[in-house]
Coordinates of C-alpha atoms in Angstrom, one line a residue:
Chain A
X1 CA 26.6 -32.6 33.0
X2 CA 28.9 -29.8 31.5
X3 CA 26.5 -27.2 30.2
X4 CA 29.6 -24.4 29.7
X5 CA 28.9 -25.0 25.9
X6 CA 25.4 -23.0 25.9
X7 CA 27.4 -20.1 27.3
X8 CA 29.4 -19.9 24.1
X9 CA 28.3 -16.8 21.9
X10 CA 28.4 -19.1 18.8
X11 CA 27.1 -15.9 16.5
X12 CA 30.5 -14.5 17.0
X13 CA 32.1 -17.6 14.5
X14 CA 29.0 -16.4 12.0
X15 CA 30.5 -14.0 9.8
X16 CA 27.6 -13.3 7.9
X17 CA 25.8 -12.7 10.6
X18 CA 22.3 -10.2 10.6
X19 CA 23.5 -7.5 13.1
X20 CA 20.3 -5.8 15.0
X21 CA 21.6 -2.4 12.8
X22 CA 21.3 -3.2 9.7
X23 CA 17.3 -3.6 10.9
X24 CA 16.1 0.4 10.5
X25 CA 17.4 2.7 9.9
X26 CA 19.4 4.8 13.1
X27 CA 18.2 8.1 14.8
X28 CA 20.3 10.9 12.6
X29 CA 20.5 12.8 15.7
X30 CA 23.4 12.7 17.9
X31 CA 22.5 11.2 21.8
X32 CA 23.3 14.2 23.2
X33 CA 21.4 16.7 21.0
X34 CA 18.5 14.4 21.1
X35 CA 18.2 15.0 25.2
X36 CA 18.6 18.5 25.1
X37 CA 15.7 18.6 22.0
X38 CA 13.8 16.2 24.4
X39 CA 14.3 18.5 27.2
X40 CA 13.1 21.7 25.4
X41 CA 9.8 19.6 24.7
X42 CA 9.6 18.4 28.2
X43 CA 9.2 22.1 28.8
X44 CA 6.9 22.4 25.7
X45 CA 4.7 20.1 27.1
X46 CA 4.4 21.7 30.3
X47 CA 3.4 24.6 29.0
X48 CA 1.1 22.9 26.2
X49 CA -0.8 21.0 29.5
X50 CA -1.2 24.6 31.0
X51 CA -3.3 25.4 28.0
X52 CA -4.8 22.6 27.9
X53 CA -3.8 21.1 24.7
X54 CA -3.5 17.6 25.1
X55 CA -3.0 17.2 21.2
X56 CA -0.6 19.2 20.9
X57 CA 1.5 18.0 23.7
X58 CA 1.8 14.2 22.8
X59 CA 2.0 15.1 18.8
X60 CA 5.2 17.5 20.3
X61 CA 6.8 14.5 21.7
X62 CA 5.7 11.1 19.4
X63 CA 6.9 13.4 16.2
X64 CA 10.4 13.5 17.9
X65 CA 10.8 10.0 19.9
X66 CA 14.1 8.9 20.2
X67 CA 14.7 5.5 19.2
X68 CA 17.7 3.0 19.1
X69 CA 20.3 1.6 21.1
X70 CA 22.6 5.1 22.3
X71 CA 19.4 6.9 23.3
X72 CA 19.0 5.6 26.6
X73 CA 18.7 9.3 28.2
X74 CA 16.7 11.2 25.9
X75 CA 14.2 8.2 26.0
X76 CA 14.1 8.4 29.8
X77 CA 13.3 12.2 29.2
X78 CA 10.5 11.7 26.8
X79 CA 9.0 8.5 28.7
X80 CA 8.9 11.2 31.6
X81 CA 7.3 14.0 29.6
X82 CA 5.0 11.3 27.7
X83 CA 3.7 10.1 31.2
X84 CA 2.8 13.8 32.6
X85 CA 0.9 13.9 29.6
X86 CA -1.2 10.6 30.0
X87 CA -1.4 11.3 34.1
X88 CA -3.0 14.7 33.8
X89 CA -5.1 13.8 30.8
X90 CA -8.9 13.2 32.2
X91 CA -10.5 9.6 30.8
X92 CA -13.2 11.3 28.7
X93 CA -10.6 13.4 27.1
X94 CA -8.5 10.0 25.3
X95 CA -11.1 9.2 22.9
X96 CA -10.7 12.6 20.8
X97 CA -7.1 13.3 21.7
X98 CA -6.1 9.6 20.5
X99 CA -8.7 9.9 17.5
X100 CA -7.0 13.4 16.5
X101 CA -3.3 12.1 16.4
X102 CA -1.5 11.1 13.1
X103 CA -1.2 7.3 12.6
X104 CA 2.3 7.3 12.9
X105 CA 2.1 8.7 16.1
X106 CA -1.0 6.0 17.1
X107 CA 1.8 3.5 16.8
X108 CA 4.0 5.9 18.8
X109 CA 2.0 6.3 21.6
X110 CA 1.2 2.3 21.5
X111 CA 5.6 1.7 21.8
X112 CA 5.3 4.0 25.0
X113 CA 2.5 2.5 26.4
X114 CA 3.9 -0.6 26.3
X115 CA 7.4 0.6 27.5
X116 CA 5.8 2.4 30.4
X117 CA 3.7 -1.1 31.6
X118 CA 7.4 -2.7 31.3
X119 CA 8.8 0.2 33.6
X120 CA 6.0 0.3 36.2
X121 CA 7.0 1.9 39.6
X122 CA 9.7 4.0 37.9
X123 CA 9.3 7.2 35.6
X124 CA 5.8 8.1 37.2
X125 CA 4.1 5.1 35.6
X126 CA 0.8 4.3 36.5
X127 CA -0.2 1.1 35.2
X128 CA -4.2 2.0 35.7
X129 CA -4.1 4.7 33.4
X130 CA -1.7 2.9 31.1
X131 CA -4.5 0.7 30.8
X132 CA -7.1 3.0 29.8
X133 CA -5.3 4.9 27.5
X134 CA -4.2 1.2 26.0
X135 CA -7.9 0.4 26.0
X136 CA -9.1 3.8 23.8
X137 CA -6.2 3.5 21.6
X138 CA -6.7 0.4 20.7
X139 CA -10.3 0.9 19.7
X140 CA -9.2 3.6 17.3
X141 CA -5.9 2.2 15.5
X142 CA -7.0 -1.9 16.3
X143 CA -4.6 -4.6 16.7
X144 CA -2.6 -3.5 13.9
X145 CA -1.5 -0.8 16.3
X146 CA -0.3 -3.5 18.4
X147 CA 1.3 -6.0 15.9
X148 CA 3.2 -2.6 14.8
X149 CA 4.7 -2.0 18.3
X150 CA 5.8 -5.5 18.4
X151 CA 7.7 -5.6 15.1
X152 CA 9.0 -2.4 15.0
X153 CA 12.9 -2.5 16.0
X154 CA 12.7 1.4 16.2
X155 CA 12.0 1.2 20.3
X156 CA 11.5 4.1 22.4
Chain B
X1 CA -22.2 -15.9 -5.7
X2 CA -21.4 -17.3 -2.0
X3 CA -18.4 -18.7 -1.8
X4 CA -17.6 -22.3 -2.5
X5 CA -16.2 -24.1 0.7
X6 CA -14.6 -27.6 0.4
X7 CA -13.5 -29.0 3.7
X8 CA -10.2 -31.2 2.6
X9 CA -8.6 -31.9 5.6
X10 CA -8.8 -31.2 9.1
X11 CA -5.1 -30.4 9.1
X12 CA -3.8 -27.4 7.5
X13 CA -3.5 -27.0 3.9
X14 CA 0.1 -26.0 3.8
X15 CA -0.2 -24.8 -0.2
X16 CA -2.4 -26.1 -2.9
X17 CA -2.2 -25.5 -6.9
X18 CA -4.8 -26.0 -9.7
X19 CA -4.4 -27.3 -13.0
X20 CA -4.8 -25.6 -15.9
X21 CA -8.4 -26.7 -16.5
X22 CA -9.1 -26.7 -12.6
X23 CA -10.3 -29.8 -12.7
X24 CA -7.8 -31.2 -9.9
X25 CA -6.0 -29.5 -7.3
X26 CA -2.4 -30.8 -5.5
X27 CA -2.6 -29.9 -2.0
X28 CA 0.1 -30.5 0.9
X29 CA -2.1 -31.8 4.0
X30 CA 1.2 -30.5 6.6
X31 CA 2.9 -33.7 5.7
X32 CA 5.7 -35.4 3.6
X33 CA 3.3 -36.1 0.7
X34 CA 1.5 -34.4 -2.0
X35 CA -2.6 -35.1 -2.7
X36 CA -3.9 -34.7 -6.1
X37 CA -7.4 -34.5 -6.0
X38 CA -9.9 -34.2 -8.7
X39 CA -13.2 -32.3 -8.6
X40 CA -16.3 -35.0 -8.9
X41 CA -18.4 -32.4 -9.5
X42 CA -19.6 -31.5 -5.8
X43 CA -16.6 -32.1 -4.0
X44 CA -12.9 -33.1 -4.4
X45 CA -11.5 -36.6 -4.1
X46 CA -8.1 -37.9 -3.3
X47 CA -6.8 -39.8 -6.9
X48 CA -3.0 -39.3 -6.5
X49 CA -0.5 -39.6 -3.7
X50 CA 2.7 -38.3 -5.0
X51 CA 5.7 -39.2 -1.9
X52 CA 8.9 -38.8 -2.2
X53 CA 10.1 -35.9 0.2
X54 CA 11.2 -36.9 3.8
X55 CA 10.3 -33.6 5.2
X56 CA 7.2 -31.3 5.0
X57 CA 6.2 -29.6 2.5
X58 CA 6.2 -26.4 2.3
X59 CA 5.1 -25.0 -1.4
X60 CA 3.7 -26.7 -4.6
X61 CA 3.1 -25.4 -8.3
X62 CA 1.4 -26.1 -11.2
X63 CA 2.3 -25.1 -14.5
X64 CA -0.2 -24.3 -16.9
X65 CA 1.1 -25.3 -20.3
X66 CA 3.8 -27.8 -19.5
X67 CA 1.8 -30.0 -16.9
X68 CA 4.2 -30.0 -14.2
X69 CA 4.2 -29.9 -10.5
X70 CA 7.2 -28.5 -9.0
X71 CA 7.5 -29.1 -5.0
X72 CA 9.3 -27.7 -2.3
X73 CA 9.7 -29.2 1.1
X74 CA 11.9 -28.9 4.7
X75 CA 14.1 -31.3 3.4
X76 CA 16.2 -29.1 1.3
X77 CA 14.7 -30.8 -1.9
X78 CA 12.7 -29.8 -4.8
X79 CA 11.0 -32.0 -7.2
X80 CA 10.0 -32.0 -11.0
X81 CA 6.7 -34.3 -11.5
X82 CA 5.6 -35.0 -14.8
X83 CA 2.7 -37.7 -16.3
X84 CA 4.4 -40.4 -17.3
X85 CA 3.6 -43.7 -18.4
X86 CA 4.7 -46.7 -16.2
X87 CA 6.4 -49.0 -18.1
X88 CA 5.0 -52.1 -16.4
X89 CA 1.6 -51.4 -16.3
X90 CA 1.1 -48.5 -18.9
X91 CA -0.9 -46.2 -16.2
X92 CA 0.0 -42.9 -16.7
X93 CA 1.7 -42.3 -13.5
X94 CA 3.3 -38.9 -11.9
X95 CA 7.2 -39.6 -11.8
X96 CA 9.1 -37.2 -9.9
X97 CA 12.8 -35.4 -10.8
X98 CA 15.3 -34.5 -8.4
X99 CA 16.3 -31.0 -8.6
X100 CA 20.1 -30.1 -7.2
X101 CA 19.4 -27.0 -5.4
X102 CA 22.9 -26.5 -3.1
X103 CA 20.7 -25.0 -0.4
X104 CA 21.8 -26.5 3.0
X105 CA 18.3 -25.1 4.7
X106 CA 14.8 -25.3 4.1
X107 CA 12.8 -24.9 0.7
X108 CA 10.3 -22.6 1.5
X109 CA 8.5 -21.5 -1.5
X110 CA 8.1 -22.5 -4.9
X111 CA 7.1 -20.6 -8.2
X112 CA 7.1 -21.7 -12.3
X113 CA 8.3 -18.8 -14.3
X114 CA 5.6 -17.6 -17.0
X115 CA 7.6 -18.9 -19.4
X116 CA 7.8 -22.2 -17.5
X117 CA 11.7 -22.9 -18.3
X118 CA 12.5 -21.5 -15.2
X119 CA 11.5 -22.4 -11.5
X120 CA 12.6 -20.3 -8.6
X121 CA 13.2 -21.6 -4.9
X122 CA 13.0 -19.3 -2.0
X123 CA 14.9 -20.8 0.9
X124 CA 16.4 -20.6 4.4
X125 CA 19.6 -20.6 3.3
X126 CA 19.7 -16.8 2.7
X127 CA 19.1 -17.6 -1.1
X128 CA 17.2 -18.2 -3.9
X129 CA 17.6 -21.1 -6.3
X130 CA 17.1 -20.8 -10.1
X131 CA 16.5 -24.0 -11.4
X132 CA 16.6 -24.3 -15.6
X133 CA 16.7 -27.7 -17.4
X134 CA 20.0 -29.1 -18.6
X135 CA 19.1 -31.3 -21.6
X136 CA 23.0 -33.1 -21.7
X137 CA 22.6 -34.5 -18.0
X138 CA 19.0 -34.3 -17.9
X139 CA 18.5 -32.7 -14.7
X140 CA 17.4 -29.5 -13.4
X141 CA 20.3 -27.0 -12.3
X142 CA 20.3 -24.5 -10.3
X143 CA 22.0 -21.1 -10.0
X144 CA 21.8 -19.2 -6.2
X145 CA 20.8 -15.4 -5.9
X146 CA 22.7 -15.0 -2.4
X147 CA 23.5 -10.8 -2.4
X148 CA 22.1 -9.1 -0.4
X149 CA 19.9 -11.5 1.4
X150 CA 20.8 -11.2 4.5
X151 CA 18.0 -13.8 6.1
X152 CA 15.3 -16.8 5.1
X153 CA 13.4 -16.1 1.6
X154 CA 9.7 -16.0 2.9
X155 CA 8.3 -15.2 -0.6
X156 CA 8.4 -15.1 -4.6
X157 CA 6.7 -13.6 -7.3
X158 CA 8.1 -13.9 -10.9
X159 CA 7.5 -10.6 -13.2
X160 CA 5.7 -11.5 -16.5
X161 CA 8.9 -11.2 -19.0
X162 CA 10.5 -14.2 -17.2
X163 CA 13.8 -12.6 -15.9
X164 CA 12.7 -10.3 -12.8
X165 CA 11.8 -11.9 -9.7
X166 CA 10.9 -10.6 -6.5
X167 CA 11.6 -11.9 -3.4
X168 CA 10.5 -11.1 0.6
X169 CA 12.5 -11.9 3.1
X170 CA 12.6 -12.2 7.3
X171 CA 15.5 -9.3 6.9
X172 CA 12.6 -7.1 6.9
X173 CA 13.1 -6.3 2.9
X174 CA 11.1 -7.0 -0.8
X175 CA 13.8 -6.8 -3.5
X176 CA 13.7 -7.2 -7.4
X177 CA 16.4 -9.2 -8.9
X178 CA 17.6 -10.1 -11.9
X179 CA 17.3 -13.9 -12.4
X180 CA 18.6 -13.7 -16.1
X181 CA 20.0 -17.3 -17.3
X182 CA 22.2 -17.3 -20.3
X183 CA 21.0 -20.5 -21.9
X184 CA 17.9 -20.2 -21.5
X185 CA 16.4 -16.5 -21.8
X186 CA 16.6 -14.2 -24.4
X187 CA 18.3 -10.4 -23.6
X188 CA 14.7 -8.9 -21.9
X189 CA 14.0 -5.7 -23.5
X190 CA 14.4 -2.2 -20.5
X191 CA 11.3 -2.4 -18.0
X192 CA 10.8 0.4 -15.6
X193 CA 13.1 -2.1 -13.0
X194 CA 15.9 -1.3 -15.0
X195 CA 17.8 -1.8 -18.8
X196 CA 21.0 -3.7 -18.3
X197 CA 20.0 -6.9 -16.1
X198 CA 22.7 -9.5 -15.7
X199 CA 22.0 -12.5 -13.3
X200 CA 21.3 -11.2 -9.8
X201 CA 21.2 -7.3 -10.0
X202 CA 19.6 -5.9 -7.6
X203 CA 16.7 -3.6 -9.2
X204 CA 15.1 -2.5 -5.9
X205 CA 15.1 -2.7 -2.4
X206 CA 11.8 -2.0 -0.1
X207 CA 10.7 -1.6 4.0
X208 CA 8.0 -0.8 5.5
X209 CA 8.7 1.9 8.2
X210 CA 7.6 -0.7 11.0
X211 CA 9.9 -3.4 9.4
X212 CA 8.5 -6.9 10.0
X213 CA 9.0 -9.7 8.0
X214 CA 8.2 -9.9 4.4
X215 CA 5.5 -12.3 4.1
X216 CA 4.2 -12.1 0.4
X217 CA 5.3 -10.2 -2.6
X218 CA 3.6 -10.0 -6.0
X219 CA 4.0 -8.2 -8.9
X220 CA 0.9 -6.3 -10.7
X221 CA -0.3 -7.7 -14.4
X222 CA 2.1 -5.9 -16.6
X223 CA 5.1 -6.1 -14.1
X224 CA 5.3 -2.9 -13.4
X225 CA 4.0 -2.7 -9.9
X226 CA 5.0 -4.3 -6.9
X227 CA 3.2 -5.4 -3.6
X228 CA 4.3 -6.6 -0.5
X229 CA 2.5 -6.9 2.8
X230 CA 4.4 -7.3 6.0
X231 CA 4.3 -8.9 9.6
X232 CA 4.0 -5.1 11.0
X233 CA -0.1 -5.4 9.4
X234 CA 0.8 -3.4 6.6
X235 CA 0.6 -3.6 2.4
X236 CA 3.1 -1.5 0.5
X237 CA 2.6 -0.9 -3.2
X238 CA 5.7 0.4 -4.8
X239 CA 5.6 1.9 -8.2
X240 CA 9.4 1.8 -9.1
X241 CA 9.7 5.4 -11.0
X242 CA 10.1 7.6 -8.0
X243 CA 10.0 5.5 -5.8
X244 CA 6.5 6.0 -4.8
X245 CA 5.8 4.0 -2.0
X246 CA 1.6 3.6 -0.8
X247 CA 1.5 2.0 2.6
X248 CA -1.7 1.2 3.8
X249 CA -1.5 1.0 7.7
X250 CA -4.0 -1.7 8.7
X251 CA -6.1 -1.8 12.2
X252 CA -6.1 -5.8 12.0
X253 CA -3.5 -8.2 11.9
X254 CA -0.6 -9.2 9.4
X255 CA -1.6 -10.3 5.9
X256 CA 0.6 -13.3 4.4
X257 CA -0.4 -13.9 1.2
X258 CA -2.0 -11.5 -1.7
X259 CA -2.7 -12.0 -5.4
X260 CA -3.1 -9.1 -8.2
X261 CA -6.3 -9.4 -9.3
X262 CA -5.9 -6.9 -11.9
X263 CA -3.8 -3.4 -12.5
X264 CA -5.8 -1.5 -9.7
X265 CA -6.8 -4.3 -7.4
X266 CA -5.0 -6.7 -5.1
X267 CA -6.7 -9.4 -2.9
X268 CA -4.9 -10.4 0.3
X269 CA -5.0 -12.6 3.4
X270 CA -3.8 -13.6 6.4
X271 CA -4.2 -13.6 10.8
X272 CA -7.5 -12.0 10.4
X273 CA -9.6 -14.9 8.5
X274 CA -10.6 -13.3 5.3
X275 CA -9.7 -11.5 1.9
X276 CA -9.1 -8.6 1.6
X277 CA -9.6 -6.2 -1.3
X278 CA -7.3 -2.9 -1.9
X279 CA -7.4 -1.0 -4.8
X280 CA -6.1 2.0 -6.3
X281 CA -3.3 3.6 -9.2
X282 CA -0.1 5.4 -8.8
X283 CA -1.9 8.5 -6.6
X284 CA -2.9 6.4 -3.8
X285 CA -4.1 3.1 -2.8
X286 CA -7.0 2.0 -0.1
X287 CA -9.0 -0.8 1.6
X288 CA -11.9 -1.3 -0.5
X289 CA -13.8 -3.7 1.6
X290 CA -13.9 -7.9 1.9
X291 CA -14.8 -10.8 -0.1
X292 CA -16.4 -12.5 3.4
X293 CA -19.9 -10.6 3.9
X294 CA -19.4 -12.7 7.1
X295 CA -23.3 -14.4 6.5
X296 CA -21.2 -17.4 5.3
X297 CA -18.9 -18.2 8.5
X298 CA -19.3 -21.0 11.0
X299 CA -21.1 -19.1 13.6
X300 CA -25.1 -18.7 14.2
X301 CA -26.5 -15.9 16.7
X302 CA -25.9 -12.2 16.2
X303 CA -23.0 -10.9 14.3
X304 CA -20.6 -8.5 15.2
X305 CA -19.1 -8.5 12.0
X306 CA -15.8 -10.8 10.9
X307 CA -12.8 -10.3 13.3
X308 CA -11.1 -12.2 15.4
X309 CA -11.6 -10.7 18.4
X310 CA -15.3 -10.6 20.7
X311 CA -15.7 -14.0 18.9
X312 CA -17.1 -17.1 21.0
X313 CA -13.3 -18.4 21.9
X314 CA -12.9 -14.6 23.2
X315 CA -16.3 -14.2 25.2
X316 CA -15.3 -17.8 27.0
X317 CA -12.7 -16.2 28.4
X318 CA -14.0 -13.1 29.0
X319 CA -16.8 -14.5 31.2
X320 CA -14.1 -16.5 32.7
X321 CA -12.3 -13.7 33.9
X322 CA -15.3 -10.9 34.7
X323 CA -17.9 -13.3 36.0
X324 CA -16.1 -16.6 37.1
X325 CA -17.5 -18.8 34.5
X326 CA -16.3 -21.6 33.0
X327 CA -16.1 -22.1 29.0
X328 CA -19.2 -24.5 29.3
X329 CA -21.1 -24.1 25.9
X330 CA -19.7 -21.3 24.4
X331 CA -19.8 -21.0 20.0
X332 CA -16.2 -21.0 19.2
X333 CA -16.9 -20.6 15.9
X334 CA -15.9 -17.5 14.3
X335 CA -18.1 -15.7 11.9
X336 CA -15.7 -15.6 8.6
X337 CA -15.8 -18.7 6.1
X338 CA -12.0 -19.6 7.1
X339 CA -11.9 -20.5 10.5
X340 CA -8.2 -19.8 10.8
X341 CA -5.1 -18.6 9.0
X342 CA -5.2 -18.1 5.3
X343 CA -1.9 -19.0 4.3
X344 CA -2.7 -19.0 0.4
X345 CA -4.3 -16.8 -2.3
X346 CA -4.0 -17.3 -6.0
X347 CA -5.8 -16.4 -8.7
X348 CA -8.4 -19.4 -10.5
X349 CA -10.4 -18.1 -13.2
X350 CA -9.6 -14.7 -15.7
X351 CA -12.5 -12.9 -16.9
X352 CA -12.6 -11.6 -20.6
X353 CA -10.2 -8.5 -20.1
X354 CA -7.7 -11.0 -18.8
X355 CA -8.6 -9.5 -14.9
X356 CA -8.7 -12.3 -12.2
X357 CA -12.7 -13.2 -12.0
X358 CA -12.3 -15.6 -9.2
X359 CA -9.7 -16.4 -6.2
X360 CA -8.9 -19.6 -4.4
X361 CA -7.7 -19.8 -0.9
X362 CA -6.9 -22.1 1.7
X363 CA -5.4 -21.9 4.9
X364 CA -4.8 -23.8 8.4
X365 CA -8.6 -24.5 9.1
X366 CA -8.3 -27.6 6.1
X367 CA -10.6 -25.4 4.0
X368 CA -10.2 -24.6 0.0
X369 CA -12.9 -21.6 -0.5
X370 CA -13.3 -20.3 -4.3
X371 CA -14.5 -16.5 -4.0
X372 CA -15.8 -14.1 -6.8
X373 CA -13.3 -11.4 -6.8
X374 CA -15.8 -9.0 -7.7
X375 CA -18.2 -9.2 -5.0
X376 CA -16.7 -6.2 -2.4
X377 CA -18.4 -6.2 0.6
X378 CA -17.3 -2.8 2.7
X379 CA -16.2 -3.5 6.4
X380 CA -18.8 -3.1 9.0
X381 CA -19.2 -3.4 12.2
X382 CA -15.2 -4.9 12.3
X383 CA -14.1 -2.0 15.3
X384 CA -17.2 -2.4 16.2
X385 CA -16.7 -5.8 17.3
X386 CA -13.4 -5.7 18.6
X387 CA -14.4 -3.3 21.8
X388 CA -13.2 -5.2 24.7

């Protein structure tokens, strides 16, 4: 049976069609300013680990996650920062550092951890302490936290 | 007072609507046809059939004064029943009127205007039908708000001086338009949407930052408030001067339907199994607590507070998974008085200030639960219960 009809792309003959943009609102930053902000905090963080402040480090990067469709790099970057962050970060430590964050960056940090799970292997992901960070957060912010992750179109 | 359960169905209750005197309800059992039932004084019988659509139904309302149910159903169709008399036997008989909507997509909600000369139809068609009488042809007409919806109408709600209606849609936006008919309203005096109002302005546009789909909109007693709750779990109460915009970030799942109750308090409903009461004025808004002490629900043994998660469905699995059981005689019921979905909350009696004393719901459990809108419970023991 000819099945070449499914391969037609038959929203292109829809002219009203809803166009994943008009969704949210876009990043205002420009792709390439947004890495080198996201490398500065890379660096922020670093230094924010070497004092210890776990707080301080995620709120530097979930107040400026990229998001949207041209951010492919400065995403990479900030899943990379994001993830030194949660490795070095000891279990009894979450609890108050997740409790102590803002809730728009609750819902943040939920979009990463879900984006690091999908990137597993890659980015220094560790899906065991994805899991335990998932776990804490989730007792703090509920599933509300989650049902946000999964409608927000803004993804990291 | 406990709430009042009535088990209709064991299907969903797709919408219901009381009349006037609530002495009968018309519910849609998830099927082509409309129930009337009528309150026996312990529980509700089935008197009426009304059939006519050929698809489900999706919405039903009553109006007050006039007597009439409007209907709105997957086939594209609305209806107009009024009590008639047959003219064979002289029973008075519900006899339905076809509306000519133009939508080429679902109905999907349905709601009288105060005045009740109006009707509006949310649809999938990316509009909104505004149906007023035509006395020469004798038929309802309608007239289509189209700009800017850019995807299915979830939800209306009509504002109390009959020409505003707001609308919430699956293009992640509540608006305010302007449903002003010529021949049938008179010029509407300058609200705080706006002064000059000629059919379908746009007098506001809202999202919540996490988007999601706009599942119920309502506006507050006077009109001058709106709320909408969204699939991202969140309720958004806009007070139009500003625009100040409250969002209260729930930790449970989406809400889908809410009712004012009065100026400062708003019930709503939805995934989690219970109403829910917020309140607050123009500096900020906040959970106040639940109607669903959770010592009326389904379940028997220790309570972990309502919730839908570390329920008996939940531990079945869990002990599945940790200790290699199988689901053998677990208590799947959960501990709210709805055992599912609430997919409908309106108001059903006033008190003497004109606030909403009592709230009806019903959802996809079959149930119809009357609640006193005044008896708060705070939330405990809800994150307590959802530790995995």
């Amino acid at each position: 049976m000819d099945v070449n009809f499914r391969k037609i792309d038959i929203d292109a003959f829809d002219e009203e069609i809803l166009q994943e943009s008009e969704l949210y609102e876009q990043d205002p930053r420009d792709p390439a300013q947004a890495l080198d902000e996201m490398k500065q905090i890379q660096g922020a963080v670093r230094s924010c680990l070497a004092k210890n402040d776990t707080v301080g480090a995620l709120s530097a990067v979930l107040e400026h996650a990229p998001y949207g469709p041209t951010m492919e790099d400065a995403k990479i970057v900030s899943l990379q920062a994001l993830m030194t962050i949660l490795n070095s970060t000891k279990a009894t430590e979450i609890p108050a550092a997740v409790k102590s964050l803002s809730q728009d960056s609750q819902d943040t940090l939920m979009k990463y951890l879900y984006k690091g799970m999908a990137m597993t292997g890659s980015a220094d992901t560790n899906a065991s302490v994805l899991l335990t960070w998932h776990e804490k957060l989730t007792e703090v912010a509920g599933t509300g936290c989650i049902v946000r992750t999964m409608t927000d179109r803004r993804t990291v | 007072m406990a709430p009042q359960v009535f088990s209709i169905a064991q299907t969903p209750i797709t919408a219901h609507a009381f009349s006037a005197d609530r002495s009968q309800v018309a519910v849609s059992l998830n099927s082509n046809d409309i129930q009337v039932l009528s309150y026996t004084g312990s529980d509700w019988t089935a008197t009426e059939t009304l059939s006519e659509h050929d698809k489900i139904i999706t919405s039903i309302d009553w109006a007050p004064t006039s007597n009439r149910i409007v209907t709105a159903s997957q086939d594209r169709n609305a209806y107009v029943w009024q009590q008639t008399p047959d003219p064979e036997t002289g029973k008075v008989v519900w006899k339905p009127t076809l509306v000519l909507l133009r939508i080429n997509r679902a109905a999907t909600h349905v709601r009288w205007s105060p005045k009740e000369d109006k009707f509006a139809v949310a649809s999938g068609a990316r509009a909104i039908a505004i149906c007023s009488f035509d006395p020469e042809n004798n038929w309802w007409v309608s007239k289509l708000l189209k700009k800017p919806i850019r995807s299915t109408v979830l939800a209306i709600d009509w504002h109390p001086n009959n020409v505003l209606l707001a609308a919430g849609s699956a293009d992640m936006k509540a608006r305010v338009f302007s449903a002003y008919i010529k021949e049938v309203d008179e010029k509407p005096s300058p609200t705080v949407w706006g002064s000059k109002l000629p059919f379908n302005t746009v007098c506001g546009e809202y999202a919540s930052p996490a988007g999601g789909w706009v599942h119920s909109v309502g506006f507050s007693p006077s009109g001058d408030v709106l709320a909408f709750t969204g699939h991202d779990s969140t309720i958004n109460v806009v007070y139009p001067g500003g625009p100040t915009v409250h969002i209260i970030r729930m930790s449970t799942l989406p809400l889908i339907t809410l009712a004012w109750t009065s100026e400062q308090t708003i019930v709503a409903a939805g995934h989690d199994c219970q109403p829910l009461v917020f309140g607050g004025s123009e500096a900020g808004w906040q959970e106040m607590g639940t109607l669903d002490d959770g010592s009326h629900g389904g379940s028997s043994g220790p309570r972990s507070g309502p919730g839908r998660l570390n329920t008996g469905a939940f531990q079945a699995f869990k002990n599945a998974d940790s200790r290699g059981q199988g689901a053998t005689s677990g208590d799947t019921k959960l501990n709210t008085v709805h055992q599912n979905t609430i997919t409908s909350v309106r108001p059903y009696q006033y008190g003497s200030a004109g606030e909403v004393s009592s709230v009806s719901t019903s959802g996809v459990d079959g149930n119809l639960v009357l609640w006193d809108a005044n008896s708060v419970t705070a939330i405990t023991g809800r994150m307590a219960g959802m530790s995995m």
